[in-house]
Coordinates of C-alpha atoms and ligand atoms in Angstrom, one line a residue:
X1 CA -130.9 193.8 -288.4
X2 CA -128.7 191.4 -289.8
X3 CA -129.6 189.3 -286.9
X4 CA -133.6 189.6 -288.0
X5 CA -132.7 188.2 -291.5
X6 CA -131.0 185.7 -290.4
X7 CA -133.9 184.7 -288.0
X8 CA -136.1 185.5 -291.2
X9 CA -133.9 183.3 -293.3
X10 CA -134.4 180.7 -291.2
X11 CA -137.6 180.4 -290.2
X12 CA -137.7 180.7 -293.8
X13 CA -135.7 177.4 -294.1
X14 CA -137.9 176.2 -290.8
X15 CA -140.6 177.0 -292.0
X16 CA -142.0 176.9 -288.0
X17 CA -143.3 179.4 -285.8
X18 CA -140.7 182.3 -285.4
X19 CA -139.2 183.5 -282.3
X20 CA -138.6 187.5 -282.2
X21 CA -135.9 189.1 -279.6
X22 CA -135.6 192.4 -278.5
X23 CA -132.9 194.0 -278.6
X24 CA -132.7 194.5 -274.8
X25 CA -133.4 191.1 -274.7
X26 CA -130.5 190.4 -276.7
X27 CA -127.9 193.0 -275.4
X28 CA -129.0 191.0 -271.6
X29 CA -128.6 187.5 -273.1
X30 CA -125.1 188.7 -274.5
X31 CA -124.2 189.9 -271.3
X32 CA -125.3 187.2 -269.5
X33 CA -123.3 185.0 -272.2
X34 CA -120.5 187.2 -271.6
X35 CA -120.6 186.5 -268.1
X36 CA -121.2 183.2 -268.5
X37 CA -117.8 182.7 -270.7
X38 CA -116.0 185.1 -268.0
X39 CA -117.0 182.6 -265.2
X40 CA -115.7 179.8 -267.6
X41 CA -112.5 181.8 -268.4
X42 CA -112.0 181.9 -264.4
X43 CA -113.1 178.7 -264.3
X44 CA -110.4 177.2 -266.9
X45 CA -108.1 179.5 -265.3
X46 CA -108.8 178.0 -261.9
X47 CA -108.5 174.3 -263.2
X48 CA -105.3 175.2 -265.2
X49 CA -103.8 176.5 -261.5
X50 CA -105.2 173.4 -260.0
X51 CA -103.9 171.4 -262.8
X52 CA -100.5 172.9 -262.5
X53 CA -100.6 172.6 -259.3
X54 CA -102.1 168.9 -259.8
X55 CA -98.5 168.5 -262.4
X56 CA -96.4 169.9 -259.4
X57 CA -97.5 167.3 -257.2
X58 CA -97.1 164.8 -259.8
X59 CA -93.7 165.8 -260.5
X60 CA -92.9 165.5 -257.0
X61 CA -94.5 162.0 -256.6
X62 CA -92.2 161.1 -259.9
X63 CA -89.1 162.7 -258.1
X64 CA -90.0 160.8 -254.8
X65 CA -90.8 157.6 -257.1
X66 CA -87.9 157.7 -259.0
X67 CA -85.5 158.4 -256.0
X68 CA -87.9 155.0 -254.0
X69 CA -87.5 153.1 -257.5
X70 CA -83.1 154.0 -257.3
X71 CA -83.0 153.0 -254.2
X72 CA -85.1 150.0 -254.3
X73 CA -82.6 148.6 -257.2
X74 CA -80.0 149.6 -255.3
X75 CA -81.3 146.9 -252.6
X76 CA -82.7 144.7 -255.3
X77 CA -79.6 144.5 -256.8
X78 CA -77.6 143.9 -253.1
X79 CA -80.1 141.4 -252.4
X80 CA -79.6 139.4 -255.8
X81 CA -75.8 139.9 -255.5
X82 CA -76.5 138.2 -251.7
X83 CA -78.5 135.5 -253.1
X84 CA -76.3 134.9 -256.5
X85 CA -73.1 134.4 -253.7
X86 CA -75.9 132.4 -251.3
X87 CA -76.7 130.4 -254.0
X88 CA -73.0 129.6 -255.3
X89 CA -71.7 128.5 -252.0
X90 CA -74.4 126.4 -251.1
X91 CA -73.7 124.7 -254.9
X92 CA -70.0 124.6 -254.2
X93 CA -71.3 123.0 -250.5
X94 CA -73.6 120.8 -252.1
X95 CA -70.8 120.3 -255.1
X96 CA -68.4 119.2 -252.3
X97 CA -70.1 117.3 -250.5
X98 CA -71.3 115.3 -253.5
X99 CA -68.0 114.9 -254.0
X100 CA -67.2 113.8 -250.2
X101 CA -70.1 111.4 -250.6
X102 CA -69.0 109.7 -253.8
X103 CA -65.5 109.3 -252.1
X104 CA -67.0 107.5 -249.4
X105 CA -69.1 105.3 -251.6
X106 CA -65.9 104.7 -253.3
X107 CA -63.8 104.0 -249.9
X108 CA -66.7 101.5 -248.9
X109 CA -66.7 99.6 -252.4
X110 CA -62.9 99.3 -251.4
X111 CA -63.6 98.3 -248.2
X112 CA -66.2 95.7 -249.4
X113 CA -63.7 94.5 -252.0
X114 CA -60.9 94.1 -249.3
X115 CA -63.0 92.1 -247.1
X116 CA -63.9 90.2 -249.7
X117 CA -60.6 89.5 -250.6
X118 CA -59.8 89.2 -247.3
X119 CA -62.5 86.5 -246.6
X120 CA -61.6 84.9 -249.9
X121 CA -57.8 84.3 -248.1
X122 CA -59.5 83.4 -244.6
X123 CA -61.6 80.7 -246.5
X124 CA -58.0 79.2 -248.4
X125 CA -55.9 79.8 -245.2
X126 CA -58.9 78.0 -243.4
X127 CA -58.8 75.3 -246.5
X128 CA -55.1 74.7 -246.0
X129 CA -54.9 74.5 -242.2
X130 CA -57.5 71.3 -242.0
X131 CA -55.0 70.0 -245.1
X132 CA -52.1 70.4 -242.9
X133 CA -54.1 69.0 -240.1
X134 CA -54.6 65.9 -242.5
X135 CA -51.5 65.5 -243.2
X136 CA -50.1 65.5 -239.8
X137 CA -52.7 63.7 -238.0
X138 CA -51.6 60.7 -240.8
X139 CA -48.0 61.2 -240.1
X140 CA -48.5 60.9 -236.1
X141 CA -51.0 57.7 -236.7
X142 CA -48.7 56.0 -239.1
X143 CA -45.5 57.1 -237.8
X144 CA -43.4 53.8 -236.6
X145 CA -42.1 55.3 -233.8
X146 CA -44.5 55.9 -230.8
X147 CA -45.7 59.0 -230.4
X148 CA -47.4 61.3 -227.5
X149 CA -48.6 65.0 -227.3
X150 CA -48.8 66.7 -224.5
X151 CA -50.1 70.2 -224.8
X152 CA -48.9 73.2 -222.9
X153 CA -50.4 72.5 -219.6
X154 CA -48.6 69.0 -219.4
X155 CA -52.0 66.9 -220.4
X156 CA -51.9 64.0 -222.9
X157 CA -53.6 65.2 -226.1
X158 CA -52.9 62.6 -228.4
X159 CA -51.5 59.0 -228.4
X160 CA -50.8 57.2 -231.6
X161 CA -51.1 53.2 -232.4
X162 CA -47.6 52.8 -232.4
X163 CA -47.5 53.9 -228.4
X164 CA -50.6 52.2 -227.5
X165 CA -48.9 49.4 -228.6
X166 CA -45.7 49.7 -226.4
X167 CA -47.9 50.2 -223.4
X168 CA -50.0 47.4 -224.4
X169 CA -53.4 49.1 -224.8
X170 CA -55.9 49.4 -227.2
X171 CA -57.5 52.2 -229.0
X172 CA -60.5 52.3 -226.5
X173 CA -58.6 51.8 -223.4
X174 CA -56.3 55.0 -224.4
X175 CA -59.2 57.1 -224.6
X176 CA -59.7 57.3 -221.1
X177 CA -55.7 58.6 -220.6
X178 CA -56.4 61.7 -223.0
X179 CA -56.9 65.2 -220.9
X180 CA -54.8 63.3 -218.1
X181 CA -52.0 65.4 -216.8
X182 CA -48.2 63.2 -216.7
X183 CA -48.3 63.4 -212.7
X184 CA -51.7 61.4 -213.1
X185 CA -50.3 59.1 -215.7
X186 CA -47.6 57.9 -213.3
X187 CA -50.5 56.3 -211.1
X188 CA -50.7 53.7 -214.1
X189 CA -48.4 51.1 -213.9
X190 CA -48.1 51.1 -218.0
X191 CA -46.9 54.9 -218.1
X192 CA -44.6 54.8 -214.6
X193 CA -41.3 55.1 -216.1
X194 CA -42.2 57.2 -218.7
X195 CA -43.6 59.9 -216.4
X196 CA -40.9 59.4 -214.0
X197 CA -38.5 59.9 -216.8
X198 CA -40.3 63.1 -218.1
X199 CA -40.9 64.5 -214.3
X200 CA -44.5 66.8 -213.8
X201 CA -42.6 69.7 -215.3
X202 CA -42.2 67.9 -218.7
X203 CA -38.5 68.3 -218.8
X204 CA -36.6 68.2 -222.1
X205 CA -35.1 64.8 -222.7
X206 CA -32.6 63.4 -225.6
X207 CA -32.6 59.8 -226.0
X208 CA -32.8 58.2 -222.7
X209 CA -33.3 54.9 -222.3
X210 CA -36.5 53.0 -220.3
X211 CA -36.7 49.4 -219.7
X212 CA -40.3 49.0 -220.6
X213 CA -40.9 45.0 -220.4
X214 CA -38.6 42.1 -221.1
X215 CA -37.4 42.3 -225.2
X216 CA -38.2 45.9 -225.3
X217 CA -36.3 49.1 -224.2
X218 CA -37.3 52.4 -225.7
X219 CA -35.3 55.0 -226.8
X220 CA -37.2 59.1 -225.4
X221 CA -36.5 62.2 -226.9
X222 CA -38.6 64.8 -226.3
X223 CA -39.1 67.9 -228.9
X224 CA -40.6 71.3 -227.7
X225 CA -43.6 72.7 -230.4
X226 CA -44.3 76.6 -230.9
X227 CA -41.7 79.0 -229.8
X228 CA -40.5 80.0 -226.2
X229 CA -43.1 82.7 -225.9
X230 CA -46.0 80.3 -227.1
X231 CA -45.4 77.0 -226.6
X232 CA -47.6 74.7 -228.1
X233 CA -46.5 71.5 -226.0
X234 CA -44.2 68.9 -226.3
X235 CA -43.8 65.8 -228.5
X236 CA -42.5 62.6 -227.0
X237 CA -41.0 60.5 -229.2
X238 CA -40.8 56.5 -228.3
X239 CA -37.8 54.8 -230.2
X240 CA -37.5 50.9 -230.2
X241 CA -34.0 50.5 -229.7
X242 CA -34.6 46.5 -228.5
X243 CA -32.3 45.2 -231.6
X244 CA -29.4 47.7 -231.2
X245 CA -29.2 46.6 -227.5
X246 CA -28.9 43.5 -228.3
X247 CA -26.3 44.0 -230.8
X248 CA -24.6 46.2 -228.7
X249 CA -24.7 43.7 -226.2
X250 CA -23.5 41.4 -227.8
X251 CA -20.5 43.5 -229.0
X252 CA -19.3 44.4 -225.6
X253 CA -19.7 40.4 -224.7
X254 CA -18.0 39.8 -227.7
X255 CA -14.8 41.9 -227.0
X256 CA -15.2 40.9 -222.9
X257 CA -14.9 37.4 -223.9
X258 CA -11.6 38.2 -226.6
X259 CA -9.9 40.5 -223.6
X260 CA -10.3 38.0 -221.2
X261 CA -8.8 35.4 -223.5
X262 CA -5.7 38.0 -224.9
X263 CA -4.9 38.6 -221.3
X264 CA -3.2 35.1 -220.5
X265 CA -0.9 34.5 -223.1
X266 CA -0.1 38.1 -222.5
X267 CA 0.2 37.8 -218.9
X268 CA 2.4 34.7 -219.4
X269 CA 4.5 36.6 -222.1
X270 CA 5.4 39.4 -219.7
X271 CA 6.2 37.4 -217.1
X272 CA 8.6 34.8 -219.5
X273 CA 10.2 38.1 -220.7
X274 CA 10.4 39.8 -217.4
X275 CA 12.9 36.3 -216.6
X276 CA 14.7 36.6 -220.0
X277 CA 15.4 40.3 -219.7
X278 CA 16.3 39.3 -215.3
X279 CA 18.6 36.6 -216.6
X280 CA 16.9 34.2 -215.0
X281 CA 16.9 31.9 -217.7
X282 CA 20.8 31.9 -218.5
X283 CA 22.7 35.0 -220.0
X284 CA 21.6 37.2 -222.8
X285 CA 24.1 39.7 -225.2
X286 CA 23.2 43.5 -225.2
X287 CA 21.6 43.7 -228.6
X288 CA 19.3 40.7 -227.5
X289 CA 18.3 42.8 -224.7
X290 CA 17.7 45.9 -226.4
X291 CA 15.0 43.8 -228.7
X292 CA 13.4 42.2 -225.5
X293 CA 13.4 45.4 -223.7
X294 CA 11.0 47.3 -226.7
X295 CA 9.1 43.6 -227.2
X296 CA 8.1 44.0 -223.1
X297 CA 7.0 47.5 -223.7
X298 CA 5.0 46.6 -226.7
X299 CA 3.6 43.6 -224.5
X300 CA 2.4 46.4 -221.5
X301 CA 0.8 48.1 -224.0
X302 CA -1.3 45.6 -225.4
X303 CA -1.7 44.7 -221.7
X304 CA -2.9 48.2 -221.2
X305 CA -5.0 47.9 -224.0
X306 CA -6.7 44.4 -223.0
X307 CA -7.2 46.5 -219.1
X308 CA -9.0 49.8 -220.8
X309 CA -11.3 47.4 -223.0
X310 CA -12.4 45.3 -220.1
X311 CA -13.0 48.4 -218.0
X312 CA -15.1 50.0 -221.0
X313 CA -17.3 46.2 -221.1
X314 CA -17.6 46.5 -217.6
X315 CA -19.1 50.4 -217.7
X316 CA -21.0 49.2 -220.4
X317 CA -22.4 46.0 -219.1
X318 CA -23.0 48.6 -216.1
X319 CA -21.6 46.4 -213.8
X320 CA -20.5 49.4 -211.4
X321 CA -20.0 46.8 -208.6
X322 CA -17.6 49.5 -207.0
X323 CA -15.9 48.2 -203.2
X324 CA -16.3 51.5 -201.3
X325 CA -14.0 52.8 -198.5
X326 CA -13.7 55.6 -197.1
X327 CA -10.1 57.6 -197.9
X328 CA -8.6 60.9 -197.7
X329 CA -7.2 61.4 -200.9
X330 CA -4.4 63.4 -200.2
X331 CA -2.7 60.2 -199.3
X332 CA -3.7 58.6 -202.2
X333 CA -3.2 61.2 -204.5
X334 CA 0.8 62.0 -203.6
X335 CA 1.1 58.8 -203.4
X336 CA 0.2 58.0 -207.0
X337 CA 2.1 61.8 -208.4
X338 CA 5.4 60.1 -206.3
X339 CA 4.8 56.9 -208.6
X340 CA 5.4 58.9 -212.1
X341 CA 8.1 61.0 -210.5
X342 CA 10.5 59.1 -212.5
X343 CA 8.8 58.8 -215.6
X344 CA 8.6 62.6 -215.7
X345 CA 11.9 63.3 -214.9
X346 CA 12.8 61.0 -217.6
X347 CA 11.4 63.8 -220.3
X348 CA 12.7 66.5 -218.1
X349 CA 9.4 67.5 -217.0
X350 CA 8.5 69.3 -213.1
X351 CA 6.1 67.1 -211.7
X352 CA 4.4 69.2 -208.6
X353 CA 2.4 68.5 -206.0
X354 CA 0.1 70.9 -204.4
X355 CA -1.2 69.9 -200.8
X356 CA -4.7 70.9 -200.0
X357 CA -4.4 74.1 -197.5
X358 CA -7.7 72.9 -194.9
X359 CA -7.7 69.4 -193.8
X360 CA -9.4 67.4 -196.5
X361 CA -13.0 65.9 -195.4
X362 CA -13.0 62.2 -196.0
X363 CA -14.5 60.3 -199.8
X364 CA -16.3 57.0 -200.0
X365 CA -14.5 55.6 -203.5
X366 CA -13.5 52.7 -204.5
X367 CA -9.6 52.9 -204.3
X368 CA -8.5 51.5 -207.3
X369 CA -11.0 52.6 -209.6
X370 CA -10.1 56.8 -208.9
X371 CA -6.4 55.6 -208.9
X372 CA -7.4 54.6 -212.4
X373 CA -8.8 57.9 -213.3
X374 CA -5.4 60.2 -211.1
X375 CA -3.3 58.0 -212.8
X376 CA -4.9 58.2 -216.6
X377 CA -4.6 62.3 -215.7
X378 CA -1.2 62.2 -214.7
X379 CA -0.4 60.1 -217.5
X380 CA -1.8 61.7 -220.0
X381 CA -0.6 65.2 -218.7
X382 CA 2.9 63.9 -219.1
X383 CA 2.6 62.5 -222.6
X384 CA 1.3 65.4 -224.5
X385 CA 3.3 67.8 -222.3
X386 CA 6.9 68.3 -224.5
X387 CA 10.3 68.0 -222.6
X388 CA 10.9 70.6 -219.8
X389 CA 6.8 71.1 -219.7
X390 CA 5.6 71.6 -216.0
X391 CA 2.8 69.8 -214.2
X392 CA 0.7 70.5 -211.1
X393 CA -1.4 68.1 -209.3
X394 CA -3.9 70.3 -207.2
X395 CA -5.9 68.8 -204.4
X396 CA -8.2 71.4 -202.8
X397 CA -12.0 71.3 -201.2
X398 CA -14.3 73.4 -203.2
X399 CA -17.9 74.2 -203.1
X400 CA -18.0 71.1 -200.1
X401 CA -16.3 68.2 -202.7
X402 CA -13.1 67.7 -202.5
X403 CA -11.3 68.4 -205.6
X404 CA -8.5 66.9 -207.7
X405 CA -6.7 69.1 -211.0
X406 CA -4.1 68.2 -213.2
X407 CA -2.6 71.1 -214.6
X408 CA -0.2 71.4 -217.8
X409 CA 1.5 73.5 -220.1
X410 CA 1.6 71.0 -223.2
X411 CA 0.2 71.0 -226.6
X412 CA -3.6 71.4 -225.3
X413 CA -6.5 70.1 -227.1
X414 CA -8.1 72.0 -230.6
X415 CA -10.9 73.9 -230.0
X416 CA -13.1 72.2 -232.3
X417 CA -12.9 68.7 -230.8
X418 CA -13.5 70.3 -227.3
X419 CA -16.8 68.8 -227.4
X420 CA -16.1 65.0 -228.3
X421 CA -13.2 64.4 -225.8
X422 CA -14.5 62.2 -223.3
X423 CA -16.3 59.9 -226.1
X424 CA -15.2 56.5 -226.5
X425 CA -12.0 55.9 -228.7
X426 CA -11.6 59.6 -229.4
X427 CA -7.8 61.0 -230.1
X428 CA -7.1 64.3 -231.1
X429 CA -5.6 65.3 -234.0
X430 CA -2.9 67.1 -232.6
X431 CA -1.6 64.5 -230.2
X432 CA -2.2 61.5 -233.1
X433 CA 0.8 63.8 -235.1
X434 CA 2.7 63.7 -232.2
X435 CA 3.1 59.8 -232.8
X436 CA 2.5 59.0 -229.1
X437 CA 0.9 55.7 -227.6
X438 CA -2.8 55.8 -226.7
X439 CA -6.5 54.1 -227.3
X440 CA -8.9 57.0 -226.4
X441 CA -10.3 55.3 -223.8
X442 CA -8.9 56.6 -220.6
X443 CA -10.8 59.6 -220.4
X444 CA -13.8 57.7 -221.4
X445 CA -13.6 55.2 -218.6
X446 CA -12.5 58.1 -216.2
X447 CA -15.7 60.2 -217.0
X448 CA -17.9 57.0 -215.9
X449 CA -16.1 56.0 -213.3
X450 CA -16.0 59.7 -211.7
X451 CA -20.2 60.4 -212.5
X452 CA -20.5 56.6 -211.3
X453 CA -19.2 57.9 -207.7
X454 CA -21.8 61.0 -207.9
X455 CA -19.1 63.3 -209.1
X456 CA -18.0 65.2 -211.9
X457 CA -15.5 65.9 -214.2
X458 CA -14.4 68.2 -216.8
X459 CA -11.4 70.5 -218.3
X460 CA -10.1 73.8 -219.7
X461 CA -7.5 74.2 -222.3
X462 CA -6.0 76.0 -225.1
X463 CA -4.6 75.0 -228.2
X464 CA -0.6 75.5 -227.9
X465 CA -0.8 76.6 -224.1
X466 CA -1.9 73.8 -222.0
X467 CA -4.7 72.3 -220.1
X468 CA -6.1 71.1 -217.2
X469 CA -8.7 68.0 -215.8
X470 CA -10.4 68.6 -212.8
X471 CA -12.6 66.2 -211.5
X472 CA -14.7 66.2 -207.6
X473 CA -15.9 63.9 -205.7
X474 CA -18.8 64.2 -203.1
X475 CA -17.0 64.7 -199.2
X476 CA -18.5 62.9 -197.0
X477 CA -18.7 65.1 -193.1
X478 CA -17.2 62.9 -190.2
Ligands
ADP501 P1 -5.4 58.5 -225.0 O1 -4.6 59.4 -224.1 O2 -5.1 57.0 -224.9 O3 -5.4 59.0 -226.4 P2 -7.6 59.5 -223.5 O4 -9.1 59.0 -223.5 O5 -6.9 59.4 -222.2 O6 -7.0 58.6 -224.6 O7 -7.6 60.9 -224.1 C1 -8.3 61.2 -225.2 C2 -7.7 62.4 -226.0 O8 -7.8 63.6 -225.2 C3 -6.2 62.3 -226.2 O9 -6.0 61.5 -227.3 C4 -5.9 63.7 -226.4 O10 -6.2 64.1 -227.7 C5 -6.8 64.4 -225.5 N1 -6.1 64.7 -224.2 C6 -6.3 64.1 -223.0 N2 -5.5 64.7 -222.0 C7 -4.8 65.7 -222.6 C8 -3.9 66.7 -222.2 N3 -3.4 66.7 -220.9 N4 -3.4 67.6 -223.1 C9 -3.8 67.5 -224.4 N5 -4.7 66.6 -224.8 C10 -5.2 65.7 -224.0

């Protein structure tokens, strides 16, 4: 009923047509409503299964997503850890070899400074060598003595005025000698003596002499340039000695001339006091005789004296006109040791004689010039040999010469002066003390008169102990 009121009430309201149910009608359409909402109930029910269902599988997809999502950090993070050390080294890499790089930049800028420096010195080393060069080149052209270079395969390099002039050619004409080797020079008359003198081997020379024209003799020395590993090549140096020759010259003529004049009176002095002191001349008292006997021996002296300087002119003025023979001079030499036997015994000194053991070959000498040199031996063996000394005169054959040696155990000669005792007027100092007689010539005179025959002399000795001269003479076979 309620149900038809309301329907009343509002078709009331409506005021349209109204629609009447029965109640069949009605009790159906509930039914079929209630159907209808049991279907939906069934229906929701359904969709809630499915949707919890739909939640499960959700769940599970958040599970599996959640457990993809950890692991996937997991590697994420690995993977940045890898690439945060991947990155580092290769900064520490590039980092180093930034730093390698800038090293070498700095190493080259060194470098580049060093050679610079280095080319800096080159260029002042360079600077300073073509000033030395300068310099030299104007010493060797102005030098006054004449000069040649030779470098170190023997060939002339450079000639300067003062040379050209000596050999008497000019500038031009020189030219054509430089690059010429010294065996070619000596094909030109103007450079013969000089290559002769130097030899193809360039051999060292210390002031020799070479006649080069009339009024002119030159004084060669050669000096060697670089060190013995790298020689550089050899200097000759031309010395005009023309005006010391002369002078020299003239000083030997000089004292030839007064020698020859002293020995005269001299001569006739001797002689007049040989008569006084004979008693040829009437009688003389002991004490007259005593002063006549010391003037004689004063007078042999000088006599000596006057003979030594004439023989020095002579070796000087190199007049060696020597009368060869040929001799043994075993006969000559005993014979000359028996002629100071006397003498010796006199100081109470042995005087032995020593006869060659082989049969001595035969020597072309002339005679009185080697008894000059035995006897200046001898002699001086027994002056600086104190009383009761020993000598030994030794003739032997060595080495093919036949050898002469004059031995003694006197005061010997100081080490010192070793060197200068065959130069002209030399005395040592230990034999001057000794206050005995001499004019330090004899040895002088012996040297030239023993080279002069092609042989050769020399000595040993020891201060305090003794010494001995040996000198040999070339043997001539039979
Ligand atoms: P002199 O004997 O007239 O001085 P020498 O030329 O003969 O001249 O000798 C030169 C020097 O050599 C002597 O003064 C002496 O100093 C030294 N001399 C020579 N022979 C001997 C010797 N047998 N013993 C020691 N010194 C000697």
């Amino acid at each position: 009923m309620k149900k038809d009121n309301k329907n009343q009430d509002r078709d009331d309201n409506n005021s349209g047509p109204t629609i009447s149910f029965t109640k069949e009608e009605l009790l159906a359409e509930l039914d079929n409503l209630n159907r209808r909402l049991a279907a939906r109930d069934i229906e929701i029910i359904q969709l809630k299964e499915k949707r919890g269902e739909e939640v499960k599988e959700l769940q599970v997809i958040k599970t599996q997503l959640e457990e993809a999502k950890g692991i996937l950090e997991v590697k994420v993070e690995a993977k940045t850890r890898e690439l945060r050390n991947l990155t580092e080294s290769l900064e520490k890499q590039i980092k180093d070899r930034i730093k390698e790089l800038q090293e070498k930049v700095e190493e080259s800028e060194n470098s580049r400074v060093a050679l610079m420096n280095m080319l800096e010195d080159m260029e002042e080393l360079r600077r300073r060598t073509e000033e030395e060069k300068e310099k030299t080149l104007a010493i060797f052209t102005n030098f006054s003595d004449g000069l040649l270079f030779f470098d170190s395969t023997n060939k002339l390099v450079m000639i300067n005025p003062q040379a050209e002039a000596y050999f008497e050619i000019d500038a031009n004409e020189s030219k054509q000698f430089i690059g010429e080797k010294i065996v070619n020079l000596k094909e030109n008359q103007k450079f013969e003596y000089l290559a002769e003198l130097l030899g193809s081997k360039m051999r060292k020379i210390f002031r020799k002499e070479i006649p080069m024209k009339k009024n002119l003799t030159l004084e060669v020395s050669t000096v060697e340039v670089g060190s013995e590993q790298n020689r550089v090549g050899t200097l000759v140096i031309l010395h005009d000695i023309t005006r010391e020759k002369t002078v020299e010259r003239m000083k030997t003529e000089f004292v030839s001339i007064a020698a020859h004049q002293l020995r005269t009176p001299m001569s006739a002095i001797k002689w007049t006091l040989r008569m006084i002191l004979d008693g040829d001349l009437g009688p003389i008292t002991g004490e007259q005789k005593d002063f006549l006997e010391k003037t004689y021996i004063s007078n042999e002296r000088m006599i000596s004296l006057i003979n030594d300087l004439l023989n020095v002119t002579r070796i000087e003025e190199g007049r060696h006109l020597y009368n060869l023979i040929l001799v043994n001079l075993e006969d000559l030499t005993s014979n000359i040791v028996g002629s100071y036997t006397e003498i010796a015994k006199r100081k109470s000194l042995v005087l032995e004689y020593v006869k060659p053991e082989q049969k001595l070959p035969q020597v072309k000498v002339d005679v009185e010039k080697i008894r000059l040199v035995i006897s200046n031996l001898i002699e001086n063996a027994i002056k600086y040999t104190p009383v009761k000394g020993k000598i030994t005169i030794i003739v032997s054959v060595e080495d093919g010469r036949v050898q002469v040696a004059v031995k003694d155990n006197g005061v010997g000669i100081v080490k010192e002066q070793q060197e200068r005792i065959f130069t002209k007027f030399f005395r040592g100092t230990n034999v001057m003390r000794m206050e005995t007689e001499g004019t330090g010539l004899g040895l002088f005179i012996a040297k030239n008169i023993v080279e002069t025959h092609g042989g050769k002399i020399w000595f040993e000795s020891e201060e305090g102990k003794g010494t001995t001269f040996i000198f040999n003479l070339p043997a001539i076979a039979t």
